[in-house]
Short mmCIF file of C-alpha atoms in Angstrom, two decimals:
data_model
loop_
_atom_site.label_atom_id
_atom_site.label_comp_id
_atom_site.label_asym_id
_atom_site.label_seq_id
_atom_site.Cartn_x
_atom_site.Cartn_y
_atom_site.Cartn_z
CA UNK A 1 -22.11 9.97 4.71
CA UNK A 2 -17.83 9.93 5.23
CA UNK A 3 -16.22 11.73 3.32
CA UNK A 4 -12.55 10.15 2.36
CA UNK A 5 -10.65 10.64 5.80
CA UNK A 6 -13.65 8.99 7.33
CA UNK A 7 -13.02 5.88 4.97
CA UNK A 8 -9.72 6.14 5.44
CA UNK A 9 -10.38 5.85 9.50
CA UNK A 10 -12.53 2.80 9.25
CA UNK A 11 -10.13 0.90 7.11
CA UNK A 12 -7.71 1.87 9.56
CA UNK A 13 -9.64 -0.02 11.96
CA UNK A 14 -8.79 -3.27 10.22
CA UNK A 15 -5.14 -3.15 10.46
CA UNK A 16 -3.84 -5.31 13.17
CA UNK A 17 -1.11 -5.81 15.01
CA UNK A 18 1.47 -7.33 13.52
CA UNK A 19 0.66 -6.61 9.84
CA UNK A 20 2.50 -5.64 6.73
CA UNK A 21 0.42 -3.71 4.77
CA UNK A 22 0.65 -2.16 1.28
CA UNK A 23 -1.56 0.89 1.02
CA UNK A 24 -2.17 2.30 -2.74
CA UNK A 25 -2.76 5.93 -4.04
CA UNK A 26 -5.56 8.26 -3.15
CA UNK A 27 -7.76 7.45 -0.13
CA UNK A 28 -5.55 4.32 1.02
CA UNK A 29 -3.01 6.52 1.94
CA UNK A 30 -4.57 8.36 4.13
CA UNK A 31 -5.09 4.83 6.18
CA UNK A 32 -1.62 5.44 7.64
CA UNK A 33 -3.07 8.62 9.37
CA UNK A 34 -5.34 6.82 11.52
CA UNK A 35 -3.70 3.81 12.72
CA UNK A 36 -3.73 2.95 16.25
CA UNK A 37 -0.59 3.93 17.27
CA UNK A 38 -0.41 0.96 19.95
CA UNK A 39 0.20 -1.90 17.58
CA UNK A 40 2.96 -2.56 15.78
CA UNK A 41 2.08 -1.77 12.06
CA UNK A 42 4.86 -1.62 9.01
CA UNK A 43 3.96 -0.24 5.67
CA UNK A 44 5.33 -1.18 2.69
CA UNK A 45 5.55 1.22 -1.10
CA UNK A 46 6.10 -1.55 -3.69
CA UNK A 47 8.63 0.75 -4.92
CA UNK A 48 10.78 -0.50 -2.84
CA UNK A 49 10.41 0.48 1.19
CA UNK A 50 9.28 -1.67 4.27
CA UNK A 51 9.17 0.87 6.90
CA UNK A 52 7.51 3.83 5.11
CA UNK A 53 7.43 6.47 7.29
CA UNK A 54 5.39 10.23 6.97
CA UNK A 55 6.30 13.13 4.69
CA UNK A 56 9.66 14.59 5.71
CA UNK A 57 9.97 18.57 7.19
CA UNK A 58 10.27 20.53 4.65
CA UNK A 59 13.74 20.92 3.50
CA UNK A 60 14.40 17.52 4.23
CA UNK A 61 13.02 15.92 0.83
CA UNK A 62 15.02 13.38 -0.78
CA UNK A 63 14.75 12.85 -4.70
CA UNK A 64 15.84 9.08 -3.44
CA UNK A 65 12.81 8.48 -1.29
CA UNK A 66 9.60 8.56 -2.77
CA UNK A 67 6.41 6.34 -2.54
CA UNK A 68 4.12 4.83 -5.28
CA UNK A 69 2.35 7.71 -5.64
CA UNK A 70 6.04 9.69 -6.25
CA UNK A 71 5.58 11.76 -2.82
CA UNK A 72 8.43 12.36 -0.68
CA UNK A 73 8.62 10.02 2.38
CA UNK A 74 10.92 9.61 5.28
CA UNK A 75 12.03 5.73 6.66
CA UNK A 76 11.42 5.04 9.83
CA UNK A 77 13.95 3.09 12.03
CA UNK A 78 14.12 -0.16 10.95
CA UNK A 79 13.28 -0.04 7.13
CA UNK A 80 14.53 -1.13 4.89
CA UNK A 81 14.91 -1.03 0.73
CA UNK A 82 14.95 -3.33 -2.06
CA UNK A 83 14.54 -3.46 -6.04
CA UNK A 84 11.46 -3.68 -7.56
CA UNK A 85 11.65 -7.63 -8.03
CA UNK A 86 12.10 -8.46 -4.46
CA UNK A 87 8.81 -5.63 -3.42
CA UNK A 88 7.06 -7.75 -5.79
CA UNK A 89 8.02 -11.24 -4.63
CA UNK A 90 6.83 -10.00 -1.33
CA UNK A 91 3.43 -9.54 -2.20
CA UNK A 92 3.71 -12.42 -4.99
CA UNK A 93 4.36 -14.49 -1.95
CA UNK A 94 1.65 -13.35 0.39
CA UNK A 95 4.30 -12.10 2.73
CA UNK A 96 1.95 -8.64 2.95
CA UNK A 97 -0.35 -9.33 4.98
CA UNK A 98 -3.37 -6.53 4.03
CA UNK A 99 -3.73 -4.89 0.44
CA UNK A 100 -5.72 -1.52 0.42
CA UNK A 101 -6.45 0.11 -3.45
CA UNK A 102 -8.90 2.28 -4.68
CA UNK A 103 -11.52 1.31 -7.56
CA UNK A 104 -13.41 2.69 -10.30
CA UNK A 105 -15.73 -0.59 -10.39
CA UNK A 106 -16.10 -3.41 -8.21
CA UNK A 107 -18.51 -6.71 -9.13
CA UNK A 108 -20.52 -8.82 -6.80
CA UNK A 109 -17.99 -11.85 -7.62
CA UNK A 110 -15.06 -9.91 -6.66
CA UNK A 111 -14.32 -8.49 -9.70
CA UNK A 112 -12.07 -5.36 -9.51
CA UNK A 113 -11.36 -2.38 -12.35
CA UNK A 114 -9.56 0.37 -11.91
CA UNK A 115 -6.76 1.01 -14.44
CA UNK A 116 -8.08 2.18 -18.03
CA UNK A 117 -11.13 3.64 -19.19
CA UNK A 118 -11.12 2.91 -22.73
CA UNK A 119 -10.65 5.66 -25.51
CA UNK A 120 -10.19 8.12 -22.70
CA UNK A 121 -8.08 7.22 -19.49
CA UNK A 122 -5.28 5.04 -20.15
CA UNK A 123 -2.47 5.68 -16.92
CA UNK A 124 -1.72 1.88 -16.37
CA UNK A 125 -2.09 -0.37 -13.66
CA UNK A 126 1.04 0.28 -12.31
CA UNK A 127 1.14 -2.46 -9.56
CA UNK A 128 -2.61 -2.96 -8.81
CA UNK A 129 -2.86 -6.31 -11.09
CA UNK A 130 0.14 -7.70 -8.99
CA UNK A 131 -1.80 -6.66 -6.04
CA UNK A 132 -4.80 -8.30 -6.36
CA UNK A 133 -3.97 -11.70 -8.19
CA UNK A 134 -1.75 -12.44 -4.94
CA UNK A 135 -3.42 -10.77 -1.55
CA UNK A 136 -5.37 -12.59 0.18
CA UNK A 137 -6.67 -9.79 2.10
CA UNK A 138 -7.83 -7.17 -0.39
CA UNK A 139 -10.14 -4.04 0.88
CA UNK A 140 -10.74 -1.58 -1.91
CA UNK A 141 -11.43 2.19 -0.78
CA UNK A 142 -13.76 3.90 -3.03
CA UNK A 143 -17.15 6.30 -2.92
CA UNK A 144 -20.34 4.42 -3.51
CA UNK A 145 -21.07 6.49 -6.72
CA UNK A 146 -19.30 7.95 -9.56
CA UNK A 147 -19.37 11.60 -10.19
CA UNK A 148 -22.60 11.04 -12.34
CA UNK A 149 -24.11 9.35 -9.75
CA UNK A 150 -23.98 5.79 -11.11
CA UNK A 151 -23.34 2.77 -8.53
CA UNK A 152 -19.56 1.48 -8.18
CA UNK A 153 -20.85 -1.51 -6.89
CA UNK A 154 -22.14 -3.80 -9.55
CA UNK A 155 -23.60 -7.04 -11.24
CA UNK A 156 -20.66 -7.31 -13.61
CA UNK A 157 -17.55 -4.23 -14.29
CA UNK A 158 -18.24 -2.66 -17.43
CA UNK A 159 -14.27 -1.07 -17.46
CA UNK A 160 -11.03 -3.75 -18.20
CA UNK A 161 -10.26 -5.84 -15.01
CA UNK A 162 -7.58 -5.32 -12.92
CA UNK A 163 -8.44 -8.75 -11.57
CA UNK A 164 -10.83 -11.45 -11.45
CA UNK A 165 -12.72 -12.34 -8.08
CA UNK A 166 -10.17 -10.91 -5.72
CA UNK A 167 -12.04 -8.66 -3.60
CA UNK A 168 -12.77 -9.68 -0.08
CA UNK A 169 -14.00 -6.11 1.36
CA UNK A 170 -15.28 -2.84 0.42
CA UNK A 171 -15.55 0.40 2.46
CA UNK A 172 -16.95 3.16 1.07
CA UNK A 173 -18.50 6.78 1.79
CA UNK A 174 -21.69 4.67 2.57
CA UNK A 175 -21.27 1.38 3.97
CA UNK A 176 -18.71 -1.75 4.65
CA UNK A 177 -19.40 -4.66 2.25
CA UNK A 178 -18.23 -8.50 2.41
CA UNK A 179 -17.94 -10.51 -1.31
CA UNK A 180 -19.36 -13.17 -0.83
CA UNK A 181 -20.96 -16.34 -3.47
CA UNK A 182 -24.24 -14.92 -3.27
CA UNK A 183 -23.15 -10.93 -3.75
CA UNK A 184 -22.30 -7.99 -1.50
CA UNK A 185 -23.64 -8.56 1.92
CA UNK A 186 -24.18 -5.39 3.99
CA UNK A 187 -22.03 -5.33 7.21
CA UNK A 188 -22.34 -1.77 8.47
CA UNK A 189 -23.89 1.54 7.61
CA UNK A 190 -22.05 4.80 7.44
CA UNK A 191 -23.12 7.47 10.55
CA UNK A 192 -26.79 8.66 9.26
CA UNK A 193 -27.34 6.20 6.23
CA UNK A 194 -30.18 3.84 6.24
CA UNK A 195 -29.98 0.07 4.22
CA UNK A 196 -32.48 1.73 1.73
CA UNK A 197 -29.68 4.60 1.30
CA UNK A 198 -27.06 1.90 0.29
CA UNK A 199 -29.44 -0.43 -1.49
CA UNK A 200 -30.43 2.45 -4.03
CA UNK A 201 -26.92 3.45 -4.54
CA UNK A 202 -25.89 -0.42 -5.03
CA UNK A 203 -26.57 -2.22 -8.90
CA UNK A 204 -25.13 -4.97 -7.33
CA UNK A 205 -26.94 -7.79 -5.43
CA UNK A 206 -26.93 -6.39 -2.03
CA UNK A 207 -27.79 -9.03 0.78
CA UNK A 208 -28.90 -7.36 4.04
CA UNK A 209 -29.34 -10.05 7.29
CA UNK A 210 -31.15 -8.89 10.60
CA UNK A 211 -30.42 -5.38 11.97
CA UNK A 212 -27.36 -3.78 10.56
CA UNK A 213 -25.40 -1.40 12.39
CA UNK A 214 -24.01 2.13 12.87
CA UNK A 215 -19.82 2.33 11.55
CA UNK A 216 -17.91 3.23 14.52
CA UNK A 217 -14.93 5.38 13.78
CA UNK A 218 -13.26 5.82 17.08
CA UNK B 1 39.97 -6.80 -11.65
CA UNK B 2 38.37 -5.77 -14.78
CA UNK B 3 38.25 -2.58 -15.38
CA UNK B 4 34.70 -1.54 -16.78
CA UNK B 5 35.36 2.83 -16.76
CA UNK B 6 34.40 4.96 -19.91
CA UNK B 7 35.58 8.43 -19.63
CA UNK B 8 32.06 9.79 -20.58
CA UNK B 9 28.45 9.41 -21.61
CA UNK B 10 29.73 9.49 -25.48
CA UNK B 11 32.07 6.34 -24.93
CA UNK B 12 29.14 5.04 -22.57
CA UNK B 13 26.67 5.07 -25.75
CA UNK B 14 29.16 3.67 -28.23
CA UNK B 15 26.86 1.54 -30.84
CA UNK B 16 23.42 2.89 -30.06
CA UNK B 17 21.83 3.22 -32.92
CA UNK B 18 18.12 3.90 -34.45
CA UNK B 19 15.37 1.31 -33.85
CA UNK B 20 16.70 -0.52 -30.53
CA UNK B 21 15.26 -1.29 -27.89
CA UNK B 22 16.73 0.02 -24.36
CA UNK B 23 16.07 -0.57 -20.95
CA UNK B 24 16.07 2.26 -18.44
CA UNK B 25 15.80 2.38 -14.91
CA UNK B 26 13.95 4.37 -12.60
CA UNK B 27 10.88 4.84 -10.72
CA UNK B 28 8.90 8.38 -11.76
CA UNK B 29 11.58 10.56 -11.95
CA UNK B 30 13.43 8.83 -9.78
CA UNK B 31 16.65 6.70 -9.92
CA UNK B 32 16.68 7.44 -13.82
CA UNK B 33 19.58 7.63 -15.74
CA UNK B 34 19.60 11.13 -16.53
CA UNK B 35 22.89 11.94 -18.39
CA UNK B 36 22.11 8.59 -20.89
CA UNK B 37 18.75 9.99 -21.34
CA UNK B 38 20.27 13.54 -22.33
CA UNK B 39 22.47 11.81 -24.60
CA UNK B 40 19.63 9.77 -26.63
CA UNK B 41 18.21 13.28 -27.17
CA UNK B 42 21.58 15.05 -28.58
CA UNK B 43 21.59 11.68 -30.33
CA UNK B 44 18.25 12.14 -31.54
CA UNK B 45 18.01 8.48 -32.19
CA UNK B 46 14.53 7.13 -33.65
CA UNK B 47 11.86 4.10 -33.92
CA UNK B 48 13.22 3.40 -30.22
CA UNK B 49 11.84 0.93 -28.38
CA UNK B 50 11.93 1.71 -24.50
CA UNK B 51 11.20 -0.50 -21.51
CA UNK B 52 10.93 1.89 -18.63
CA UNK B 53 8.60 1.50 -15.84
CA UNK B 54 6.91 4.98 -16.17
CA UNK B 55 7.87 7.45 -18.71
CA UNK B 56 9.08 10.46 -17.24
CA UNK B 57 7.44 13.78 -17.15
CA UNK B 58 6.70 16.38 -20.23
CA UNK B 59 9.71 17.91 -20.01
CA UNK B 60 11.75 15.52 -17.63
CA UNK B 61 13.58 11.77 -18.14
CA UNK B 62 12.14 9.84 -20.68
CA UNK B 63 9.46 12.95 -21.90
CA UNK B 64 12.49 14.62 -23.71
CA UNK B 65 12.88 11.39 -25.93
CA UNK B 66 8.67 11.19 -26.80
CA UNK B 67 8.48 14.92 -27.21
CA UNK B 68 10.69 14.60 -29.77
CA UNK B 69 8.98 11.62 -31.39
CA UNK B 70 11.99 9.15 -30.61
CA UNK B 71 9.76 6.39 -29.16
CA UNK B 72 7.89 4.37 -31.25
CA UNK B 73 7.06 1.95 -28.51
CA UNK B 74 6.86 2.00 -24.71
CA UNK B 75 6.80 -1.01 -22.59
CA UNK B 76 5.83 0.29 -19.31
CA UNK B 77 3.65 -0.42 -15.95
CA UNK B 78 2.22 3.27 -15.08
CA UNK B 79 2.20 6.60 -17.27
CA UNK B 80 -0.38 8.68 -15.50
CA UNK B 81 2.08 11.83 -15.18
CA UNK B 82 2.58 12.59 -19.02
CA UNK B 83 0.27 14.45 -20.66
CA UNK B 84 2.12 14.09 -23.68
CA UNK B 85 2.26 10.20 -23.63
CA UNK B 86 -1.40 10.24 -23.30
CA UNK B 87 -1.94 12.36 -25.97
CA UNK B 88 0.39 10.10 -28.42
CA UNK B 89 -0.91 6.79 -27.13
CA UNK B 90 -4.43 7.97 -27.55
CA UNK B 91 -3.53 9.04 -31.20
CA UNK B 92 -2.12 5.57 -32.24
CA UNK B 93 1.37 7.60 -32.35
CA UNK B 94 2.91 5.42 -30.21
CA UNK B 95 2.77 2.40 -29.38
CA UNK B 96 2.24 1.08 -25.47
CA UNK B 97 2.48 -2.29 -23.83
CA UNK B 98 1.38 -1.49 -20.89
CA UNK B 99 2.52 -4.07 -18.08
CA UNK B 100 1.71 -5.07 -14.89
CA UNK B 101 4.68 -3.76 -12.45
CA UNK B 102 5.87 -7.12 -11.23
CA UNK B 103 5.89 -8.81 -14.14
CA UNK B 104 7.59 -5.91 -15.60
CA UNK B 105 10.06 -6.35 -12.76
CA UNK B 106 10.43 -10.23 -13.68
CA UNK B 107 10.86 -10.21 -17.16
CA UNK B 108 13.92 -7.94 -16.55
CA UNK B 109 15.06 -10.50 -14.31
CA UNK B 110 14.28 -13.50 -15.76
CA UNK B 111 16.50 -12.04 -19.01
CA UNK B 112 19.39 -11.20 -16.14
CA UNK B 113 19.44 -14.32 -14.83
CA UNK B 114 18.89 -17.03 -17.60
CA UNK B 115 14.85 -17.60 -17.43
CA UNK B 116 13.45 -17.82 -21.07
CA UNK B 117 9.98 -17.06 -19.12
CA UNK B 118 8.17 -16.87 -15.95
CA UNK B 119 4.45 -18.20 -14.91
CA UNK B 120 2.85 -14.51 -12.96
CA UNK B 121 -0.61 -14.71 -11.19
CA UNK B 122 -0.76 -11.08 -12.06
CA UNK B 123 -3.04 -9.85 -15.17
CA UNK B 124 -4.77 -14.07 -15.13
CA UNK B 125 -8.40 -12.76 -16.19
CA UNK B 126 -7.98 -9.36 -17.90
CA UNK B 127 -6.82 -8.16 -21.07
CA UNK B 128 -3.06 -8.26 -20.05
CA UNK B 129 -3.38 -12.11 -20.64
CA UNK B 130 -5.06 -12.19 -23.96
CA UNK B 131 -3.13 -14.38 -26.19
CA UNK B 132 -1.13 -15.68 -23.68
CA UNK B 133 -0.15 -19.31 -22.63
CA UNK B 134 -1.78 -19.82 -18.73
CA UNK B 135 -1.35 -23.00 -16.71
CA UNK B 136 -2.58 -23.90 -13.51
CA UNK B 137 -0.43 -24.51 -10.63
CA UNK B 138 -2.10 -25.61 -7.02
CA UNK B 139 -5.73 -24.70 -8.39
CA UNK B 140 -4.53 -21.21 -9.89
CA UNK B 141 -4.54 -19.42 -12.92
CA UNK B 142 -0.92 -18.05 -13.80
CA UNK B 143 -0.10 -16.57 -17.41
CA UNK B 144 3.31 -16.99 -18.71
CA UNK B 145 5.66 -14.18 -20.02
CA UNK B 146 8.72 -14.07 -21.74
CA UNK B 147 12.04 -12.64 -20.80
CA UNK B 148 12.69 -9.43 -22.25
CA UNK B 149 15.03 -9.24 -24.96
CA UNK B 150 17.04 -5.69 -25.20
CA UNK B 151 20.17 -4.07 -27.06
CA UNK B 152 20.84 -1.63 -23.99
CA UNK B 153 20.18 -1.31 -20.30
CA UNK B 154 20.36 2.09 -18.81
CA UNK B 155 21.12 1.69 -14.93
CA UNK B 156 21.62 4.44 -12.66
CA UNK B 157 23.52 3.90 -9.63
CA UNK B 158 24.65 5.87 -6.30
CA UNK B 159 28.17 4.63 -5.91
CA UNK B 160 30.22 2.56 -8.27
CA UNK B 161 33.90 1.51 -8.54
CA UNK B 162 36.24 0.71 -11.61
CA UNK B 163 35.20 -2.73 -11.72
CA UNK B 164 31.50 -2.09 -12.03
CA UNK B 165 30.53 -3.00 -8.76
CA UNK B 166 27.05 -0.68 -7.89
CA UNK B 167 25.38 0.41 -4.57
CA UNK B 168 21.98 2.04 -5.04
CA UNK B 169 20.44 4.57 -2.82
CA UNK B 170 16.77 4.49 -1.30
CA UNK B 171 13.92 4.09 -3.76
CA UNK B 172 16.30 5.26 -6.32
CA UNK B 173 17.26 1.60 -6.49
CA UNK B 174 13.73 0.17 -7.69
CA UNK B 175 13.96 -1.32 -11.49
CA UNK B 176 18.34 -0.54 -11.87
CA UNK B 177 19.36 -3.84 -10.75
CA UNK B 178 17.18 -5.82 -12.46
CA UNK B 179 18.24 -4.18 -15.59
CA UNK B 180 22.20 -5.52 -14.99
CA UNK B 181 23.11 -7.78 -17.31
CA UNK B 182 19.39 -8.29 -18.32
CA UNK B 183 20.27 -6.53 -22.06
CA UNK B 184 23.46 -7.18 -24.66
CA UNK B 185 25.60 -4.18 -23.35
CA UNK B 186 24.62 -2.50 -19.59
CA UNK B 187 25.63 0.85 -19.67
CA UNK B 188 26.15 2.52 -15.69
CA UNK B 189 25.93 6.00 -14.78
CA UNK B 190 27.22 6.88 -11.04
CA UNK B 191 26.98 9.63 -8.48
CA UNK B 192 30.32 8.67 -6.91
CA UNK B 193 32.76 6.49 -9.24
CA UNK B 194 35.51 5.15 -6.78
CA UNK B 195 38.52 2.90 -6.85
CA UNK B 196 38.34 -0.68 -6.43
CA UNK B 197 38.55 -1.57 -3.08
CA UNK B 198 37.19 1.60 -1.30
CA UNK B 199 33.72 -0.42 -1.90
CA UNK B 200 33.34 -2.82 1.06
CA UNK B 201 32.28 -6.12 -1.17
CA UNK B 202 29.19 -6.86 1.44
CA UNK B 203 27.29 -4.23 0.38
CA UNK B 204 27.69 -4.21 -3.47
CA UNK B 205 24.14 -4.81 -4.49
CA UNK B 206 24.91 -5.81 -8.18
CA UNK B 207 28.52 -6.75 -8.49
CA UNK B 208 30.29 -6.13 -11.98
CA UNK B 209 30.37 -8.84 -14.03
CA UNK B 210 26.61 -7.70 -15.00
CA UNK B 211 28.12 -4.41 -16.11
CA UNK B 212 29.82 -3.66 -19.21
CA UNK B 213 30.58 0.50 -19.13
CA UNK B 214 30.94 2.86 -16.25
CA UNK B 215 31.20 6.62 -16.01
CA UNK B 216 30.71 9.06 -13.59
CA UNK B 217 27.56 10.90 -14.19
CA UNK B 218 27.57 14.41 -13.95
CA UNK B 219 25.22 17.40 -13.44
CA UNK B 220 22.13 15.34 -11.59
CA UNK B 221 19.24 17.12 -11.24
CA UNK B 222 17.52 14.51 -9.66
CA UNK B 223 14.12 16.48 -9.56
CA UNK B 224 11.42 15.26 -7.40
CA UNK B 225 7.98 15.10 -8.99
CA UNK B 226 5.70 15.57 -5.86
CA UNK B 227 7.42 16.90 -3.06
CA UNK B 228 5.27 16.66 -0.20
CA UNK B 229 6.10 17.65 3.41
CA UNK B 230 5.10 17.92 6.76
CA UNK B 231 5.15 21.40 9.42
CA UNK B 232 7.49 20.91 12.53
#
């Protein structure tokens, strides 16, 4: 089973050269950690930075440069900044080319929730709705199970939608999943799980084809 | 030139009064305009209506207006870092719209610019949409949302000069310049108010006929709300 840096590291694997990608809070970014560092990658904070760059040295903070998630950053040469209208017309207009967000639920159609559990959790969706009505290329970053235990992965999301059939991958502590028509079909097993493993932990319809192999990280 | 210069945050606020609405910039804590927001407090204005992105912190930016019950309503995107927010929304208290962040972004634009409205993909499908007109464009959904409509707009700005020209700094710059001219009266706060002309004119980012008042802020505390760093 991964824990999150290991999901975090085979996301990272699907981050090619030549792509703007928007990473959201939590386990996303920790994607920027692991990406090969011999392609030519820029990240984007839809706060308003292309060219996101790690946390500064301490002492270096600036109260002007922060990410989504309201963490200090540093710009790398050849950012750049913009208001929030512009960050937003970029991923509006598909100019990003690779969305990664985290999930509380995620349906067999594509179906995505993660901003508001009713009665209880209400922090907003902040940009995730934007996110995922425009990407194309949307992998959500999540553990199979909830703290009780309960599959992520379902029939139909019981929370509010972020968005409606927008989903295209899933990685999680125990497998890689592809939406498809027909449900979630298995791609590849985490190091040590077996199909039976995923199916069990999976209320969705899980489609498993021919052998299905290891994840490799490196 | 037209000189846009208040000589303080008093002057700046001139005709605020109970059960507006205001826009204020800002992104978390940052970018906000702090010494507008102090004022609202000594103010102690009520039944406020605020679009903000976020809504500050417990006991920073827009959390000194709700902690003292000045908000009735908040039209926001993301308010995960206020424990009391949660507590009042949860209560029925206060009222939230809660908003996706680009639309937020273009319904402060589309009332800067002249747009009665604007067709979003985002929120097509959820709860955000309920009630709302949608129309398909290309074989997709998109849900249409009106132009905000606002007494105030609280920008904060890095530099500024006399004629209300603004250059924002960094992230800082996020929601401010949408806010120009998107509400009756645009109020600016600065870090550096200069003379016209020591401004080089291609790199205002909002030029001044969007503003209406200018001061120079003073006493920016410009807290960060998760500092996060790396060892050398």
């Amino acid at each position: 089973m991964l824990d999150k840096e290991g999901i975090a590291k085979r996301i990272a694997k699907e981050v090619k050269d030549g792509f703007y990608v928007n990473l959201g809070i939590g386990i996303p970014t920790l994607v920027a950690n692991f990406v090969r560092d011999d392609i030519q990658v820029e990240f984007q904070s839809e706060n308003g930075i292309l060219g996101m760059g790690p946390f500064p040295f301490e002492g270096e903070e600036d109260a002007d440069l922060i990410n989504a998630g309201k963490q200090t950053i540093t710009a790398l040469p050849g950012a750049s900044f913009f208001d929030s209208a512009m960050s937003f017309g970029m991923i509006r207009g598909k100019h990003v080319d690779l969305t990664i967000l985290g999930a509380m639920e995620v349906a067999e159609n594509g179906d995505i929730a993660n901003w508001k559990i009713p009665g209880k959790m209400v922090k907003g969706m902040g940009g995730a709705m934007d996110l995922v009505a425009s990407a194309e290329n949307i992998i959500v970053a999540m553990m199979h199970t909830n703290r009780a235990g309960e599959s992520k992965l379902l029939k139909r999301c019981s929370l509010p939608l972020t968005g409606v059939g927008c989903v295209t991958k899933i990685v999680t502590n125990l497998a890689v999943l592809e939406v498809t028509d027909k449900g979630f079909k298995l791609l590849e097993r985490a190091p040590g799980i077996s199909v039976q493993e995923i199916r069990d932990a999976t209320e969705g319809t899980l489609i498993v084809e021919g052998d299905i192999p290891e994840m490799q990280l490196n | 030139m037209i000189k846009k210069t208040v000589d303080n945050v008093q002057d700046a606020l001139d005709g605020v009064h109970d059960g507006m609405t205001f826009m204020l910039g800002g992104f978390g804590l940052s970018g906000i305009p702090e010494n507008a927001i102090s004022e609202l407090v000594r103010l102690n204005l009520k039944n406020l209506t605020c679009i903000s992105n976020n809504a500050g912190v417990d006991d920073f930016g827009l959390g000194l207006l709700l902690r003292k019950k000045q908000i009735d309503k908040m039209i926001s995107s993301y308010v995960g870092e206020n424990a009391e927010f949660e507590r009042q929304m949860l209560s029925g208290e206060l009222d939230v719209e809660l908003t996706p962040q680009g639309t937020l972004a273009a319904k402060c634009q589309a009332a800067q610019q002249g747009f009665p409205a604007i067709f979003t993909p985002a929120g097509y499908g959820t709860e955000v949409a309920e009630g709302k007109e949608t129309r398909e464009f290309d074989g997709k959904m998109y849900v249409l949302e009106e132009a905000y409509k606002a007494d105030f707009a609280f920008v904060k700005a890095w530099k500024g000069d006399e004629a209300g020209n603004l250059i924002f700094k960094g992230t800082a710059r996020n929601f401010n310049p949408l806010m120009c001219g998107a509400a009756k009266v645009t109020v600016v706060e600065v870090e550096e108010l200069v003379k016209p002309g020591e401004l080089d004119p291609n790199q205002i980012h909002i030029p001044g006929i969007f503003v209406q008042r200018i001061f120079q802020g003073k006493d920016y505390e410009k807290r960060i709300e998760k500092r996060t760093v790396r060892s050398k």
